[in-house]
CSV table of C-alpha atoms in Angstrom, one decimal:
chain,number,residue,atom,x,y,z
A,1,MET,CA,48.7,-13.4,21.7
A,2,THR,CA,47.6,-16.5,22.4
A,3,VAL,CA,50.1,-18.2,24.5
A,4,VAL,CA,50.3,-22.0,25.3
A,5,VAL,CA,52.8,-23.8,27.8
A,6,ILE,CA,53.2,-27.3,28.5
A,7,GLY,CA,55.0,-29.5,30.0
A,8,LEU,CA,56.1,-32.9,29.3
A,9,GLY,CA,56.6,-36.5,31.0
A,10,ASN,CA,56.4,-38.3,33.9
A,11,ASP,CA,55.9,-37.1,37.5
A,12,LEU,CA,57.2,-41.3,38.4
A,13,ARG,CA,60.1,-41.5,36.6
A,14,ARG,CA,62.4,-39.3,38.3
A,15,ASP,CA,64.0,-36.7,35.7
A,16,ASP,CA,61.7,-37.3,33.2
A,17,GLY,CA,59.7,-35.1,35.5
A,18,ILE,CA,61.2,-31.6,34.8
A,19,GLY,CA,58.7,-30.9,32.5
A,20,PRO,CA,55.9,-30.5,34.6
A,21,ALA,CA,57.2,-29.9,37.3
A,22,VAL,CA,58.4,-26.4,35.6
A,23,ALA,CA,55.2,-26.0,34.1
A,24,ARG,CA,53.4,-25.7,37.5
A,25,GLN,CA,55.9,-23.0,38.7
A,26,VAL,CA,55.8,-21.3,35.7
A,27,ALA,CA,52.1,-21.6,36.3
A,28,ASP,CA,52.1,-19.4,39.1
A,29,HIS,CA,54.0,-16.3,37.3
A,30,VAL,CA,51.8,-15.8,34.2
A,31,ALA,CA,48.8,-13.4,33.5
A,32,PRO,CA,45.3,-15.6,34.2
A,33,ASP,CA,45.7,-15.9,29.8
A,34,VAL,CA,48.4,-17.9,29.0
A,35,TYR,CA,47.3,-21.3,28.8
A,36,VAL,CA,49.6,-23.9,31.2
A,37,SER,CA,49.0,-27.4,31.1
A,38,VAL,CA,51.0,-31.2,31.5
A,39,SER,CA,51.1,-33.6,29.4
A,40,ASP,CA,52.5,-37.5,29.3
A,41,GLY,CA,53.4,-35.9,25.3
A,42,ASP,CA,50.1,-37.9,24.1
A,43,PRO,CA,50.4,-36.6,20.0
A,44,ALA,CA,46.6,-36.0,19.9
A,45,THR,CA,46.5,-33.6,23.2
A,46,LEU,CA,49.6,-31.9,22.2
A,47,LEU,CA,48.3,-31.5,19.2
A,48,GLU,CA,44.9,-29.8,20.9
A,49,ALA,CA,46.6,-27.9,23.1
A,50,TRP,CA,49.0,-26.3,20.8
A,51,THR,CA,47.1,-25.9,17.2
A,52,GLY,CA,45.9,-22.2,16.4
A,53,ALA,CA,48.3,-20.9,19.2
A,54,GLN,CA,50.5,-17.5,18.5
A,55,LEU,CA,53.7,-19.0,20.5
A,56,ALA,CA,53.8,-22.6,22.2
A,57,VAL,CA,56.4,-23.3,24.8
A,58,ILE,CA,57.3,-27.0,24.9
A,59,VAL,CA,59.7,-27.9,28.0
A,60,ASP,CA,61.0,-31.9,27.8
A,61,ALA,CA,63.5,-33.6,28.9
A,62,VAL,CA,65.9,-35.5,27.0
A,63,VAL,CA,68.8,-37.4,27.4
A,64,CYS,CA,72.0,-37.3,25.4
A,65,ASP,CA,75.6,-39.4,25.3
A,66,PRO,CA,77.5,-37.8,26.5
A,67,PRO,CA,75.8,-36.2,29.6
A,68,ARG,CA,75.5,-33.0,31.3
A,69,PRO,CA,72.5,-33.5,33.3
A,70,GLY,CA,70.8,-30.2,34.3
A,71,THR,CA,71.7,-28.9,30.7
A,72,VAL,CA,68.5,-26.2,29.4
A,73,TYR,CA,68.8,-26.5,25.3
A,74,ARG,CA,66.1,-23.3,24.0
A,75,LEU,CA,65.6,-25.0,20.4
A,76,THR,CA,63.3,-24.4,17.3
A,77,PRO,CA,61.8,-27.7,16.3
A,78,ASP,CA,64.4,-27.9,13.0
A,79,GLU,CA,66.9,-28.1,16.1
A,80,LEU,CA,65.2,-30.5,17.6
A,81,GLY,CA,68.0,-33.6,16.6
A,82,ASP,CA,70.9,-31.0,16.4
A,83,VAL,CA,70.6,-31.1,20.5
A,84,ARG,CA,74.1,-34.1,20.7
A,85,ALA,CA,74.9,-36.1,19.3
A,86,GLY,CA,72.7,-39.7,21.0
A,87,THR,CA,70.0,-37.4,22.2
A,88,PHE,CA,66.2,-39.0,22.5
A,89,SER,CA,62.8,-37.9,23.7
A,90,THR,CA,61.6,-40.2,26.9
A,91,HIS,CA,58.1,-41.1,25.3
A,92,GLY,CA,56.8,-43.4,23.0
A,93,ILE,CA,55.9,-41.3,20.5
A,94,ALA,CA,59.3,-38.5,19.8
A,95,LEU,CA,58.4,-34.6,20.5
A,96,ASP,CA,60.0,-34.1,16.5
A,97,GLN,CA,57.8,-36.9,15.5
A,98,THR,CA,54.0,-35.2,16.6
A,99,ILE,CA,55.4,-31.9,14.9
A,100,ARG,CA,55.8,-33.1,11.7
A,101,LEU,CA,52.4,-34.9,12.1
A,102,GLY,CA,50.8,-31.1,13.2
A,103,ALA,CA,52.7,-30.0,9.8
A,104,VAL,CA,50.7,-32.1,7.5
A,105,LEU,CA,47.3,-31.9,9.8
A,106,ASP,CA,47.9,-28.4,9.5
A,107,ARG,CA,47.8,-28.4,13.3
A,108,LEU,CA,50.8,-26.1,14.3
A,109,PRO,CA,50.7,-23.0,16.2
A,110,HIS,CA,52.6,-19.8,14.5
A,111,ARG,CA,55.7,-20.7,16.1
A,112,MET,CA,57.3,-22.8,19.4
A,113,ILE,CA,60.0,-23.0,21.2
A,114,VAL,CA,61.3,-26.1,23.0
A,115,LEU,CA,63.2,-25.9,26.1
A,116,ALA,CA,65.2,-29.2,26.0
A,117,VAL,CA,66.1,-30.4,30.1
A,118,GLU,CA,69.0,-32.8,29.5
A,119,VAL,CA,68.6,-35.8,32.5
A,120,ALA,CA,70.3,-38.7,33.9
A,121,ASP,CA,67.4,-40.6,36.2
A,122,LEU,CA,64.8,-41.8,34.6
A,123,GLY,CA,64.2,-44.9,37.1
A,124,GLY,CA,60.7,-45.6,38.3
A,125,GLY,CA,59.6,-43.0,41.3
A,126,ARG,CA,59.2,-39.8,42.1
A,127,GLY,CA,61.8,-36.8,42.9
A,128,LEU,CA,64.2,-35.1,40.5
A,129,SER,CA,67.6,-35.9,41.2
A,130,PRO,CA,70.2,-32.9,42.9
A,131,ALA,CA,71.2,-31.8,38.6
A,132,VAL,CA,67.7,-31.4,37.6
A,133,GLY,CA,66.5,-29.6,40.3
A,134,ARG,CA,68.6,-27.2,40.1
A,135,ALA,CA,67.9,-27.0,36.6
A,136,VAL,CA,63.9,-26.2,37.7
A,137,ASP,CA,64.2,-22.3,38.4
A,138,THR,CA,66.7,-22.2,35.1
A,139,ALA,CA,64.2,-23.5,32.9
A,140,VAL,CA,61.2,-21.6,34.3
A,141,SER,CA,63.0,-18.3,34.2
A,142,ALA,CA,63.6,-19.5,30.3
A,143,VAL,CA,60.3,-20.0,29.7
A,144,LEU,CA,59.1,-16.5,31.3
A,145,SER,CA,62.0,-15.0,29.1
A,146,VAL,CA,60.3,-17.1,25.9
A,147,ILE,CA,57.1,-15.1,26.4
A,148,GLY,CA,57.9,-12.0,28.2
A,149,GLU,CA,56.5,-12.8,31.2
A,150,PRO,CA,58.8,-11.1,33.6
A,151,SER,CA,61.0,-13.1,35.9
A,152,ASP,CA,61.3,-10.6,39.1
A,153,ARG,CA,58.0,-12.0,39.4
A,154,MET,CA,59.4,-15.7,40.8
A,155,SER,CA,59.2,-14.1,44.8
């Protein structure tokens, strides 16, 4: 089975770095045949990374109102708009729009799971806010669970 894990985000925008932070940790705990990458959300890059995969797991930052930073949501593509009222992507083109484009172009994985981590601070600079930083291990465990890797490898 072809498995792809993609951490979306930007390490220079504080909490938007959650996707890359999770992807880097996941890469240390998966089999060599699991493709792990970091993306800034460019649609062409995402389509290329997940096309033909049996399973794609996407980790991305979301902003919700009212906020609960550090909350991790496990979603299917159809559920992306249902997280909570006021949710929006931190990227120029939202993930759900890229997924719709992939459907039109027949460039989707067989199955996709989105792990959306609620964030608070999208200002300039490095480093996750405390609440989002605490969510990294939870998100890593969730990714490993989705792809069938034992989370006890995280030691």
